[in-house]
Structures are given as structure tokens and as C-alpha cells.
């Protein structure tokens, strides 16, 4: 079976601004199937949560829908909704087979959700938190950490890091979608 390759998603929280950015490329094997997929979006009541996914698209949409339901159940509390989704993801027979990772954020939290039931809050310095997932995630993470100390704006850090990842990773392009809280 041909492997679908995904994406690069980065989350940057600096000061009172949180940004999630993602590229638009979807590849199957060594072929670009779509250059402008939208892998970062707003969810929750009033778009109070931003989320980006890496992995199988259908799986990611299932997880977006489940997270939205959890946010409704827990009155918009992202941390609680994320923990409940992670529990379901790990224990539910259907969800356990989904292949995706997510970065989610609201005004207070920046989190990585995994299919292993993990809800990870990135370690950060005094003023910022940075995390990245996907095929170019390590490139974007390294670039963002390198410029974090002299770049003051979370969106600029995310955009510059995504540009580095797009230059290095063949499964990442420069058609970046950015959402900010």
C-alpha cells in the first residue's frame, strides 16, 4: 500500500498570542496530490480554539468533530476536552485505529494530542512555548527555537519556521495557513 505523507504543523505561544500554522501539501508516495489543503482551522464556540492536524485527512476530520463535541460538553474548557478526547482515542476500538496527531490551542493552552492517549503541553522558556508535528515538524521546531530569542512575534516565528521546513522537507510546501488567538 502506498503511504500518504502529510504535513508540517507548528504551534507557537509567545506573550498573549498563540499561532498554529500548517502547510498545504498532501503527498501520496512521491507524488503531490494536492498543494493547498487546509490543515489548520478554528473550532469550538465562536472559533475560540485553533487546531492543526498531521496524518490521514479523514481521521483528522473525525478528531476535529470529536474535539468539538468535547468542547461543547465541557463548556469550552480546552484542557478538559483534550484529556477526554485522548481517553476516548486510546480506549475506543474505532478511534484507536486513527492515524493523526493534533496541535490545539486556546488563549490559555497550547497542546499536542496523540493517538496514544497523550495530551502534551510543550515545555517552554519564560516567555514562549513551541511545538511541531508532521513530516517537517522537527525542521520547523528547530528553526523556531533558533529564532525565538530574537523574534518577538509568534506569527513571525511560525512563518519563518514553516519557510525553513518547506525548504528542507519534500513533504512540506510554502502554502501556509495561519490561525491566531
GROMACS .gro file of N, CA and C in nm:
model
  543
    1UNK      N    1   0.084  -0.119   0.000
    1UNK     CA    2   0.000   0.000   0.000
    1UNK      C    3   0.088   0.125   0.000
    2UNK      N    4   0.053   0.223  -0.083
    2UNK     CA    5   0.130   0.346  -0.091
    2UNK      C    6   0.103   0.430   0.033
    3UNK      N    7   0.208   0.483   0.091
    3UNK     CA    8   0.197   0.564   0.213
    3UNK      C    9   0.166   0.709   0.178
    4UNK      N   10   0.063   0.764   0.241
    4UNK     CA   11   0.032   0.906   0.229
    4UNK      C   12   0.125   0.980   0.323
    5UNK      N   13   0.188   1.084   0.273
    5UNK     CA   14   0.272   1.166   0.358
    5UNK      C   15   0.202   1.298   0.379
    6UNK      N   16   0.224   1.352   0.496
    6UNK     CA   17   0.144   1.464   0.534
    6UNK      C   18   0.207   1.598   0.527
    7UNK      N   19   0.250   1.646   0.634
    7UNK     CA   20   0.246   1.789   0.652
    7UNK      C   21   0.344   1.836   0.756
    8UNK      N   22   0.344   1.964   0.775
    8UNK     CA   23   0.413   2.024   0.888
    8UNK      C   24   0.315   2.119   0.955
    9UNK      N   25   0.300   2.102   1.085
    9UNK     CA   26   0.217   2.191   1.166
    9UNK      C   27   0.304   2.242   1.280
   10UNK      N   28   0.298   2.372   1.306
   10UNK     CA   29   0.373   2.429   1.418
   10UNK      C   30   0.279   2.513   1.504
   11UNK      N   31   0.301   2.507   1.634
   11UNK     CA   32   0.229   2.591   1.729
   11UNK      C   33   0.328   2.675   1.806
   12UNK      N   34   0.302   2.804   1.815
   12UNK     CA   35   0.390   2.897   1.887
   12UNK      C   36   0.303   2.982   1.979
   13UNK      N   37   0.338   2.981   2.107
   13UNK     CA   38   0.271   3.067   2.207
   13UNK      C   39   0.377   3.159   2.263
   14UNK      N   40   0.358   3.288   2.243
   14UNK     CA   41   0.454   3.386   2.291
   14UNK      C   42   0.378   3.508   2.339
   15UNK      N   43   0.401   3.544   2.463
   15UNK     CA   44   0.325   3.654   2.520
   15UNK      C   45   0.178   3.619   2.525
   16UNK      N   46   0.093   3.709   2.479
   16UNK     CA   47  -0.051   3.683   2.480
   16UNK      C   48  -0.103   3.636   2.344
   17UNK      N   49  -0.013   3.591   2.257
   17UNK     CA   50  -0.051   3.549   2.122
   17UNK      C   51  -0.013   3.403   2.101
   18UNK      N   52  -0.107   3.326   2.047
   18UNK     CA   53  -0.081   3.186   2.011
   18UNK      C   54  -0.116   3.168   1.864
   19UNK      N   55  -0.027   3.099   1.794
   19UNK     CA   56  -0.041   3.079   1.650
   19UNK      C   57  -0.024   2.930   1.619
   20UNK      N   58  -0.108   2.880   1.530
   20UNK     CA   59  -0.085   2.748   1.471
   20UNK      C   60  -0.080   2.770   1.320
   21UNK      N   61   0.026   2.715   1.259
   21UNK     CA   62   0.045   2.728   1.115
   21UNK      C   63   0.069   2.590   1.055
   22UNK      N   64   0.023   2.572   0.932
   22UNK     CA   65   0.044   2.445   0.863
   22UNK      C   66   0.057   2.466   0.714
   23UNK      N   67   0.131   2.377   0.650
   23UNK     CA   68   0.147   2.386   0.505
   23UNK      C   69   0.026   2.323   0.436
   24UNK      N   70   0.026   2.325   0.304
   24UNK     CA   71  -0.090   2.276   0.231
   24UNK      C   72  -0.068   2.151   0.149
   25UNK      N   73   0.049   2.090   0.158
   25UNK     CA   74   0.079   1.978   0.069
   25UNK      C   75   0.029   1.844   0.122
   26UNK      N   76  -0.033   1.769   0.031
   26UNK     CA   77  -0.070   1.630   0.058
   26UNK      C   78   0.000   1.546  -0.049
   27UNK      N   79   0.077   1.448  -0.006
   27UNK     CA   80   0.152   1.363  -0.098
   27UNK      C   81   0.112   1.218  -0.083
   28UNK      N   82   0.117   1.146  -0.194
   28UNK     CA   83   0.100   1.002  -0.191
   28UNK      C   84   0.223   0.943  -0.259
   29UNK      N   85   0.301   0.869  -0.182
   29UNK     CA   86   0.428   0.823  -0.236
   29UNK      C   87   0.514   0.943  -0.267
   30UNK      N   88   0.566   0.952  -0.390
   30UNK     CA   89   0.647   1.067  -0.426
   30UNK      C   90   0.572   1.164  -0.518
   31UNK      N   91   0.438   1.161  -0.511
   31UNK     CA   92   0.355   1.248  -0.593
   31UNK      C   93   0.278   1.346  -0.505
   32UNK      N   94   0.281   1.474  -0.543
   32UNK     CA   95   0.200   1.574  -0.473
   32UNK      C   96   0.057   1.561  -0.526
   33UNK      N   97  -0.034   1.525  -0.437
   33UNK     CA   98  -0.174   1.506  -0.476
   33UNK      C   99  -0.254   1.637  -0.467
   34UNK      N  100  -0.218   1.720  -0.370
   34UNK     CA  101  -0.288   1.847  -0.351
   34UNK      C  102  -0.191   1.945  -0.286
   35UNK      N  103  -0.177   2.065  -0.342
   35UNK     CA  104  -0.082   2.159  -0.285
   35UNK      C  105  -0.142   2.261  -0.187
   36UNK      N  106  -0.276   2.263  -0.176
   36UNK     CA  107  -0.339   2.371  -0.099
   36UNK      C  108  -0.444   2.321   0.002
   37UNK      N  109  -0.417   2.209   0.065
   37UNK     CA  110  -0.509   2.159   0.168
   37UNK      C  111  -0.506   2.253   0.289
   38UNK      N  112  -0.618   2.262   0.356
   38UNK     CA  113  -0.628   2.348   0.475
   38UNK      C  114  -0.629   2.259   0.598
   39UNK      N  115  -0.515   2.252   0.668
   39UNK     CA  116  -0.498   2.161   0.781
   39UNK      C  117  -0.502   2.233   0.915
   40UNK      N  118  -0.526   2.362   0.912
   40UNK     CA  119  -0.538   2.442   1.034
   40UNK      C  120  -0.672   2.513   1.027
   41UNK      N  121  -0.748   2.508   1.137
   41UNK     CA  122  -0.879   2.572   1.137
   41UNK      C  123  -0.923   2.610   1.278
   42UNK      N  124  -1.029   2.688   1.282
   42UNK     CA  125  -1.091   2.728   1.409
   42UNK      C  126  -1.204   2.631   1.440
   43UNK      N  127  -1.217   2.595   1.566
   43UNK     CA  128  -1.326   2.510   1.609
   43UNK      C  129  -1.379   2.564   1.741
   44UNK      N  130  -1.486   2.503   1.790
   44UNK     CA  131  -1.543   2.546   1.917
   44UNK      C  132  -1.635   2.665   1.899
   45UNK      N  133  -1.704   2.697   2.006
   45UNK     CA  134  -1.798   2.808   2.004
   45UNK      C  135  -1.727   2.940   1.976
   46UNK      N  136  -1.769   3.007   1.871
   46UNK     CA  137  -1.709   3.134   1.835
   46UNK      C  138  -1.567   3.123   1.784
   47UNK      N  139  -1.522   3.003   1.748
   47UNK     CA  140  -1.386   2.985   1.698
   47UNK      C  141  -1.281   3.010   1.804
   48UNK      N  142  -1.313   2.976   1.929
   48UNK     CA  143  -1.224   3.006   2.041
   48UNK      C  144  -1.104   2.911   2.052
   49UNK      N  145  -1.104   2.806   1.970
   49UNK     CA  146  -0.993   2.710   1.969
   49UNK      C  147  -0.941   2.700   1.827
   50UNK      N  148  -0.808   2.695   1.814
   50UNK     CA  149  -0.747   2.670   1.685
   50UNK      C  150  -0.681   2.533   1.689
   51UNK      N  151  -0.681   2.465   1.574
   51UNK     CA  152  -0.629   2.329   1.570
   51UNK      C  153  -0.566   2.301   1.435
   52UNK      N  154  -0.461   2.220   1.437
   52UNK     CA  155  -0.396   2.176   1.315
   52UNK      C  156  -0.368   2.028   1.325
   53UNK      N  157  -0.371   1.957   1.211
   53UNK     CA  158  -0.352   1.812   1.216
   53UNK      C  159  -0.244   1.768   1.119
   54UNK      N  160  -0.181   1.659   1.155
   54UNK     CA  161  -0.089   1.588   1.066
   54UNK      C  162  -0.136   1.444   1.064
   55UNK      N  163  -0.145   1.386   0.946
   55UNK     CA  164  -0.189   1.248   0.935
   55UNK      C  165  -0.298   1.235   0.832
   56UNK      N  166  -0.369   1.124   0.840
   56UNK     CA  167  -0.475   1.095   0.744
   56UNK      C  168  -0.589   1.197   0.758
   57UNK      N  169  -0.632   1.252   0.647
   57UNK     CA  170  -0.731   1.359   0.647
   57UNK      C  171  -0.865   1.316   0.706
   58UNK      N  172  -0.916   1.203   0.666
   58UNK     CA  173  -1.044   1.157   0.719
   58UNK      C  174  -1.035   1.136   0.869
   59UNK      N  175  -0.922   1.083   0.915
   59UNK     CA  176  -0.902   1.063   1.059
   59UNK      C  177  -0.900   1.197   1.132
   60UNK      N  178  -0.834   1.294   1.072
   60UNK     CA  179  -0.825   1.426   1.135
   60UNK      C  180  -0.963   1.491   1.147
   61UNK      N  181  -1.046   1.479   1.042
   61UNK     CA  182  -1.180   1.538   1.050
   61UNK      C  183  -1.264   1.469   1.157
   62UNK      N  184  -1.248   1.340   1.171
   62UNK     CA  185  -1.317   1.267   1.279
   62UNK      C  186  -1.273   1.324   1.414
   63UNK      N  187  -1.145   1.348   1.430
   63UNK     CA  188  -1.094   1.401   1.557
   63UNK      C  189  -1.139   1.545   1.581
   64UNK      N  190  -1.142   1.627   1.475
   64UNK     CA  191  -1.194   1.764   1.488
   64UNK      C  192  -1.338   1.760   1.540
   65UNK      N  193  -1.420   1.675   1.479
   65UNK     CA  194  -1.561   1.664   1.521
   65UNK      C  195  -1.572   1.618   1.665
   66UNK      N  196  -1.494   1.518   1.703
   66UNK     CA  197  -1.498   1.468   1.841
   66UNK      C  198  -1.452   1.575   1.939
   67UNK      N  199  -1.347   1.648   1.904
   67UNK     CA  200  -1.299   1.754   1.993
   67UNK      C  201  -1.403   1.863   2.007
   68UNK      N  202  -1.471   1.898   1.899
   68UNK     CA  203  -1.577   1.999   1.908
   68UNK      C  204  -1.687   1.954   2.004
   69UNK      N  205  -1.725   1.827   1.995
   69UNK     CA  206  -1.827   1.774   2.087
   69UNK      C  207  -1.779   1.781   2.231
   70UNK      N  208  -1.654   1.746   2.254
   70UNK     CA  209  -1.598   1.751   2.390
   70UNK      C  210  -1.594   1.895   2.441
   71UNK      N  211  -1.561   1.989   2.353
   71UNK     CA  212  -1.561   2.130   2.393
   71UNK      C  213  -1.701   2.175   2.433
   72UNK      N  214  -1.802   2.130   2.360
   72UNK     CA  215  -1.941   2.163   2.396
   72UNK      C  216  -1.977   2.103   2.531
   73UNK      N  217  -1.941   1.976   2.552
   73UNK     CA  218  -1.972   1.907   2.679
   73UNK      C  219  -1.905   1.973   2.799
   74UNK      N  220  -1.785   2.028   2.776
   74UNK     CA  221  -1.707   2.084   2.888
   74UNK      C  222  -1.699   2.236   2.882
   75UNK      N  223  -1.801   2.295   2.821
   75UNK     CA  224  -1.818   2.441   2.818
   75UNK      C  225  -1.695   2.518   2.773
   76UNK      N  226  -1.631   2.467   2.668
   76UNK     CA  227  -1.518   2.538   2.610
   76UNK      C  228  -1.386   2.522   2.681
   77UNK      N  229  -1.380   2.438   2.783
   77UNK     CA  230  -1.254   2.416   2.857
   77UNK      C  231  -1.165   2.322   2.776
   78UNK      N  232  -1.066   2.379   2.708
   78UNK     CA  233  -0.984   2.301   2.616
   78UNK      C  234  -0.908   2.189   2.686
   79UNK      N  235  -0.846   2.216   2.797
   79UNK     CA  236  -0.766   2.113   2.864
   79UNK      C  237  -0.852   1.992   2.899
   80UNK      N  238  -0.968   2.017   2.956
   80UNK     CA  239  -1.057   1.907   2.995
   80UNK      C  240  -1.108   1.832   2.872
   81UNK      N  241  -1.147   1.906   2.768
   81UNK     CA  242  -1.195   1.844   2.644
   81UNK      C  243  -1.084   1.760   2.580
   82UNK      N  244  -0.961   1.811   2.581
   82UNK     CA  245  -0.849   1.738   2.522
   82UNK      C  246  -0.820   1.609   2.597
   83UNK      N  247  -0.824   1.614   2.729
   83UNK     CA  248  -0.800   1.494   2.809
   83UNK      C  249  -0.909   1.390   2.783
   84UNK      N  250  -1.034   1.433   2.776
   84UNK     CA  251  -1.144   1.340   2.750
   84UNK      C  252  -1.133   1.281   2.609
   85UNK      N  253  -1.095   1.362   2.510
   85UNK     CA  254  -1.076   1.310   2.375
   85UNK      C  255  -0.962   1.208   2.373
   86UNK      N  256  -0.853   1.238   2.441
   86UNK     CA  257  -0.738   1.147   2.446
   86UNK      C  258  -0.777   1.014   2.510
   87UNK      N  259  -0.859   1.019   2.614
   87UNK     CA  260  -0.906   0.895   2.677
   87UNK      C  261  -0.985   0.812   2.578
   88UNK      N  262  -1.078   0.878   2.508
   88UNK     CA  263  -1.159   0.807   2.408
   88UNK      C  264  -1.071   0.752   2.296
   89UNK      N  265  -0.977   0.833   2.252
   89UNK     CA  266  -0.890   0.796   2.142
   89UNK      C  267  -0.810   0.670   2.176
   90UNK      N  268  -0.771   0.660   2.299
   90UNK     CA  269  -0.690   0.546   2.342
   90UNK      C  270  -0.774   0.421   2.366
   91UNK      N  271  -0.896   0.438   2.415
   91UNK     CA  272  -0.975   0.321   2.457
   91UNK      C  273  -1.081   0.277   2.357
   92UNK      N  274  -1.130   0.365   2.272
   92UNK     CA  275  -1.233   0.330   2.176
   92UNK      C  276  -1.174   0.248   2.061
   93UNK      N  277  -1.236   0.136   2.031
   93UNK     CA  278  -1.184   0.044   1.929
   93UNK      C  279  -1.171   0.112   1.792
   94UNK      N  280  -1.268   0.192   1.755
   94UNK     CA  281  -1.264   0.262   1.626
   94UNK      C  282  -1.160   0.374   1.627
   95UNK      N  283  -1.164   0.459   1.728
   95UNK     CA  284  -1.073   0.573   1.734
   95UNK      C  285  -0.927   0.530   1.744
   96UNK      N  286  -0.902   0.419   1.811
   96UNK     CA  287  -0.766   0.372   1.834
   96UNK      C  288  -0.690   0.349   1.703
   97UNK      N  289  -0.764   0.325   1.594
   97UNK     CA  290  -0.701   0.300   1.465
   97UNK      C  291  -0.678   0.426   1.382
   98UNK      N  292  -0.719   0.541   1.433
   98UNK     CA  293  -0.700   0.665   1.359
   98UNK      C  294  -0.552   0.704   1.362
   99UNK      N  295  -0.505   0.750   1.247
   99UNK     CA  296  -0.365   0.787   1.234
   99UNK      C  297  -0.353   0.938   1.212
  100UNK      N  298  -0.339   1.010   1.320
  100UNK     CA  299  -0.325   1.155   1.312
  100UNK      C  300  -0.267   1.206   1.444
  101UNK      N  301  -0.209   1.323   1.436
  101UNK     CA  302  -0.166   1.400   1.554
  101UNK      C  303  -0.232   1.536   1.541
  102UNK      N  304  -0.253   1.602   1.654
  102UNK     CA  305  -0.313   1.735   1.650
  102UNK      C  306  -0.238   1.830   1.743
  103UNK      N  307  -0.230   1.954   1.700
  103UNK     CA  308  -0.190   2.063   1.789
  103UNK      C  309  -0.315   2.148   1.806
  104UNK      N  310  -0.352   2.175   1.930
  104UNK     CA  311  -0.471   2.256   1.958
  104UNK      C  312  -0.432   2.366   2.057
  105UNK      N  313  -0.504   2.478   2.049
  105UNK     CA  314  -0.473   2.589   2.139
  105UNK      C  315  -0.596   2.675   2.161
  106UNK      N  316  -0.601   2.734   2.278
  106UNK     CA  317  -0.693   2.843   2.307
  106UNK      C  318  -0.610   2.956   2.367
  107UNK      N  319  -0.674   3.053   2.427
  107UNK     CA  320  -0.599   3.167   2.478
  107UNK      C  321  -0.506   3.130   2.594
  108UNK      N  322  -0.532   3.016   2.659
  108UNK     CA  323  -0.452   2.977   2.775
  108UNK      C  324  -0.355   2.863   2.750
  109UNK      N  325  -0.387   2.771   2.660
  109UNK     CA  326  -0.311   2.647   2.646
  109UNK      C  327  -0.269   2.620   2.503
  110UNK      N  328  -0.154   2.554   2.491
  110UNK     CA  329  -0.105   2.500   2.364
  110UNK      C  330  -0.075   2.353   2.391
  111UNK      N  331  -0.141   2.262   2.316
  111UNK     CA  332  -0.133   2.119   2.345
  111UNK      C  333  -0.109   2.036   2.219
  112UNK      N  334  -0.043   1.921   2.238
  112UNK     CA  335  -0.030   1.821   2.134
  112UNK      C  336  -0.112   1.701   2.179
  113UNK      N  337  -0.199   1.651   2.090
  113UNK     CA  338  -0.280   1.533   2.119
  113UNK      C  339  -0.232   1.419   2.030
  114UNK      N  340  -0.212   1.301   2.092
  114UNK     CA  341  -0.165   1.185   2.015
  114UNK      C  342  -0.262   1.069   2.030
  115UNK      N  343  -0.253   0.975   1.938
  115UNK     CA  344  -0.336   0.855   1.942
  115UNK      C  345  -0.300   0.760   2.053
  116UNK      N  346  -0.191   0.786   2.122
  116UNK     CA  347  -0.152   0.703   2.237
  116UNK      C  348  -0.221   0.747   2.365
  117UNK      N  349  -0.304   0.849   2.356
  117UNK     CA  350  -0.372   0.900   2.474
  117UNK      C  351  -0.296   1.011   2.542
  118UNK      N  352  -0.196   1.066   2.475
  118UNK     CA  353  -0.116   1.172   2.535
  118UNK      C  354  -0.178   1.309   2.509
  119UNK      N  355  -0.172   1.392   2.612
  119UNK     CA  356  -0.202   1.534   2.600
  119UNK      C  357  -0.077   1.604   2.651
  120UNK      N  358   0.001   1.659   2.558
  120UNK     CA  359   0.131   1.714   2.592
  120UNK      C  360   0.130   1.865   2.583
  121UNK      N  361   0.176   1.929   2.689
  121UNK     CA  362   0.194   2.073   2.687
  121UNK      C  363   0.342   2.098   2.665
  122UNK      N  364   0.378   2.167   2.557
  122UNK     CA  365   0.521   2.182   2.529
  122UNK      C  366   0.592   2.260   2.638
  123UNK      N  367   0.713   2.215   2.664
  123UNK     CA  368   0.798   2.288   2.758
  123UNK      C  369   0.840   2.416   2.690
  124UNK      N  370   0.850   2.518   2.766
  124UNK     CA  371   0.888   2.644   2.704
  124UNK      C  372   0.969   2.728   2.799
  125UNK      N  373   1.027   2.828   2.742
  125UNK     CA  374   1.100   2.924   2.823
  125UNK      C  375   1.004   3.008   2.903
  126UNK      N  376   1.057   3.111   2.957
  126UNK     CA  377   0.978   3.200   3.039
  126UNK      C  378   0.867   3.269   2.959
  127UNK      N  379   0.895   3.291   2.830
  127UNK     CA  380   0.803   3.372   2.751
  127UNK      C  381   0.740   3.300   2.633
  128UNK      N  382   0.780   3.177   2.603
  128UNK     CA  383   0.724   3.113   2.485
  128UNK      C  384   0.718   2.961   2.498
  129UNK      N  385   0.627   2.902   2.420
  129UNK     CA  386   0.616   2.757   2.404
  129UNK      C  387   0.610   2.731   2.255
  130UNK      N  388   0.680   2.627   2.211
  130UNK     CA  389   0.682   2.593   2.070
  130UNK      C  390   0.671   2.442   2.057
  131UNK      N  391   0.588   2.397   1.963
  131UNK     CA  392   0.577   2.254   1.933
  131UNK      C  393   0.550   2.238   1.784
  132UNK      N  394   0.584   2.122   1.731
  132UNK     CA  395   0.559   2.095   1.589
  132UNK      C  396   0.539   1.946   1.568
  133UNK      N  397   0.460   1.913   1.466
  133UNK     CA  398   0.432   1.773   1.432
  133UNK      C  399   0.438   1.757   1.281
  134UNK      N  400   0.440   1.633   1.237
  134UNK     CA  401   0.435   1.603   1.095
  134UNK      C  402   0.572   1.577   1.036
  135UNK      N  403   0.573   1.553   0.906
  135UNK     CA  404   0.696   1.513   0.838
  135UNK      C  405   0.805   1.618   0.846
  136UNK      N  406   0.770   1.744   0.846
  136UNK     CA  407   0.868   1.851   0.858
  136UNK      C  408   0.870   1.915   0.996
  137UNK      N  409   0.804   1.851   1.092
  137UNK     CA  410   0.791   1.909   1.225
  137UNK      C  411   0.924   1.937   1.294
  138UNK      N  412   1.018   1.844   1.283
  138UNK     CA  413   1.147   1.865   1.351
  138UNK      C  414   1.224   1.982   1.291
  139UNK      N  415   1.213   2.001   1.159
  139UNK     CA  416   1.280   2.114   1.094
  139UNK      C  417   1.219   2.246   1.141
  140UNK      N  418   1.086   2.251   1.143
  140UNK     CA  419   1.017   2.373   1.186
  140UNK      C  420   1.045   2.402   1.333
  141UNK      N  421   1.045   2.297   1.415
  141UNK     CA  422   1.071   2.315   1.559
  141UNK      C  423   1.211   2.370   1.581
  142UNK      N  424   1.310   2.313   1.514
  142UNK     CA  425   1.448   2.360   1.530
  142UNK      C  426   1.461   2.506   1.484
  143UNK      N  427   1.401   2.538   1.371
  143UNK     CA  428   1.409   2.675   1.320
  143UNK      C  429   1.342   2.774   1.416
  144UNK      N  430   1.225   2.737   1.467
  144UNK     CA  431   1.153   2.826   1.558
  144UNK      C  432   1.231   2.848   1.688
  145UNK      N  433   1.288   2.743   1.741
  145UNK     CA  434   1.368   2.758   1.863
  145UNK      C  435   1.490   2.846   1.838
  146UNK      N  436   1.549   2.834   1.720
  146UNK     CA  437   1.668   2.914   1.689
  146UNK      C  438   1.637   3.063   1.682
  147UNK      N  439   1.519   3.100   1.635
  147UNK     CA  440   1.487   3.243   1.620
  147UNK      C  441   1.404   3.298   1.735
  148UNK      N  442   1.358   3.212   1.825
  148UNK     CA  443   1.270   3.255   1.934
  148UNK      C  444   1.330   3.367   2.019
  149UNK      N  445   1.457   3.361   2.048
  149UNK     CA  446   1.515   3.458   2.141
  149UNK      C  447   1.526   3.599   2.082
  150UNK      N  448   1.525   3.612   1.950
  150UNK     CA  449   1.535   3.747   1.894
  150UNK      C  450   1.413   3.791   1.813
  151UNK      N  451   1.317   3.703   1.792
  151UNK     CA  452   1.194   3.740   1.722
  151UNK      C  453   1.082   3.749   1.825
  152UNK      N  454   1.017   3.863   1.832
  152UNK     CA  455   0.918   3.886   1.936
  152UNK      C  456   0.776   3.843   1.904
  153UNK      N  457   0.747   3.817   1.777
  153UNK     CA  458   0.611   3.791   1.736
  153UNK      C  459   0.591   3.642   1.704
  154UNK      N  460   0.490   3.582   1.767
  154UNK     CA  461   0.462   3.439   1.749
  154UNK      C  462   0.433   3.405   1.603
  155UNK      N  463   0.359   3.490   1.533
  155UNK     CA  464   0.326   3.461   1.394
  155UNK      C  465   0.450   3.465   1.306
  156UNK      N  466   0.538   3.561   1.329
  156UNK     CA  467   0.662   3.568   1.251
  156UNK      C  468   0.750   3.446   1.274
  157UNK      N  469   0.757   3.401   1.400
  157UNK     CA  470   0.833   3.280   1.431
  157UNK      C  471   0.776   3.162   1.353
  158UNK      N  472   0.644   3.146   1.357
  158UNK     CA  473   0.578   3.034   1.289
  158UNK      C  474   0.600   3.041   1.138
  159UNK      N  475   0.583   3.158   1.079
  159UNK     CA  476   0.600   3.172   0.934
  159UNK      C  477   0.744   3.143   0.890
  160UNK      N  478   0.841   3.196   0.964
  160UNK     CA  479   0.982   3.173   0.929
  160UNK      C  480   1.018   3.026   0.947
  161UNK      N  481   0.969   2.964   1.052
  161UNK     CA  482   0.996   2.822   1.076
  161UNK      C  483   0.934   2.736   0.966
  162UNK      N  484   0.813   2.770   0.923
  162UNK     CA  485   0.748   2.696   0.815
  162UNK      C  486   0.826   2.712   0.683
  163UNK      N  487   0.883   2.829   0.660
  163UNK     CA  488   0.962   2.851   0.539
  163UNK      C  489   1.086   2.761   0.539
  164UNK      N  490   1.150   2.748   0.654
  164UNK     CA  491   1.267   2.660   0.665
  164UNK      C  492   1.225   2.515   0.639
  165UNK      N  493   1.116   2.472   0.702
  165UNK     CA  494   1.069   2.335   0.682
  165UNK      C  495   1.035   2.308   0.535
  166UNK      N  496   0.973   2.404   0.469
  166UNK     CA  497   0.937   2.388   0.327
  166UNK      C  498   1.062   2.378   0.239
  167UNK      N  499   1.169   2.445   0.277
  167UNK     CA  500   1.293   2.438   0.201
  167UNK      C  501   1.364   2.303   0.217
  168UNK      N  502   1.342   2.236   0.332
  168UNK     CA  503   1.416   2.113   0.362
  168UNK      C  504   1.334   1.986   0.338
  169UNK      N  505   1.210   1.986   0.380
  169UNK     CA  506   1.127   1.864   0.376
  169UNK      C  507   1.050   1.856   0.244
  170UNK      N  508   1.067   1.745   0.172
  170UNK     CA  509   0.999   1.730   0.043
  170UNK      C  510   0.849   1.710   0.057
  171UNK      N  511   0.801   1.681   0.177
  171UNK     CA  512   0.658   1.661   0.200
  171UNK      C  513   0.591   1.785   0.259
  172UNK      N  514   0.660   1.899   0.253
  172UNK     CA  515   0.609   2.026   0.307
  172UNK      C  516   0.624   2.133   0.199
  173UNK      N  517   0.519   2.214   0.181
  173UNK     CA  518   0.532   2.323   0.084
  173UNK      C  519   0.517   2.459   0.153
  174UNK      N  520   0.520   2.565   0.071
  174UNK     CA  521   0.518   2.701   0.126
  174UNK      C  522   0.380   2.766   0.122
  175UNK      N  523   0.276   2.689   0.102
  175UNK     CA  524   0.139   2.743   0.105
  175UNK      C  525   0.085   2.727   0.246
  176UNK      N  526   0.112   2.827   0.326
  176UNK     CA  527   0.091   2.818   0.471
  176UNK      C  528  -0.043   2.881   0.510
  177UNK      N  529  -0.115   2.810   0.596
  177UNK     CA  530  -0.236   2.862   0.658
  177UNK      C  531  -0.201   2.894   0.804
  178UNK      N  532  -0.241   3.011   0.851
  178UNK     CA  533  -0.210   3.055   0.986
  178UNK      C  534  -0.339   3.095   1.056
  179UNK      N  535  -0.358   3.047   1.178
  179UNK     CA  536  -0.467   3.092   1.264
  179UNK      C  537  -0.406   3.144   1.395
  180UNK      N  538  -0.463   3.251   1.446
  180UNK     CA  539  -0.408   3.318   1.565
  180UNK      C  540  -0.516   3.339   1.670
  181UNK      N  541  -0.475   3.321   1.794
  181UNK     CA  542  -0.562   3.356   1.907
  181UNK      C  543  -0.486   3.453   1.995
   0.00000   0.00000   0.00000
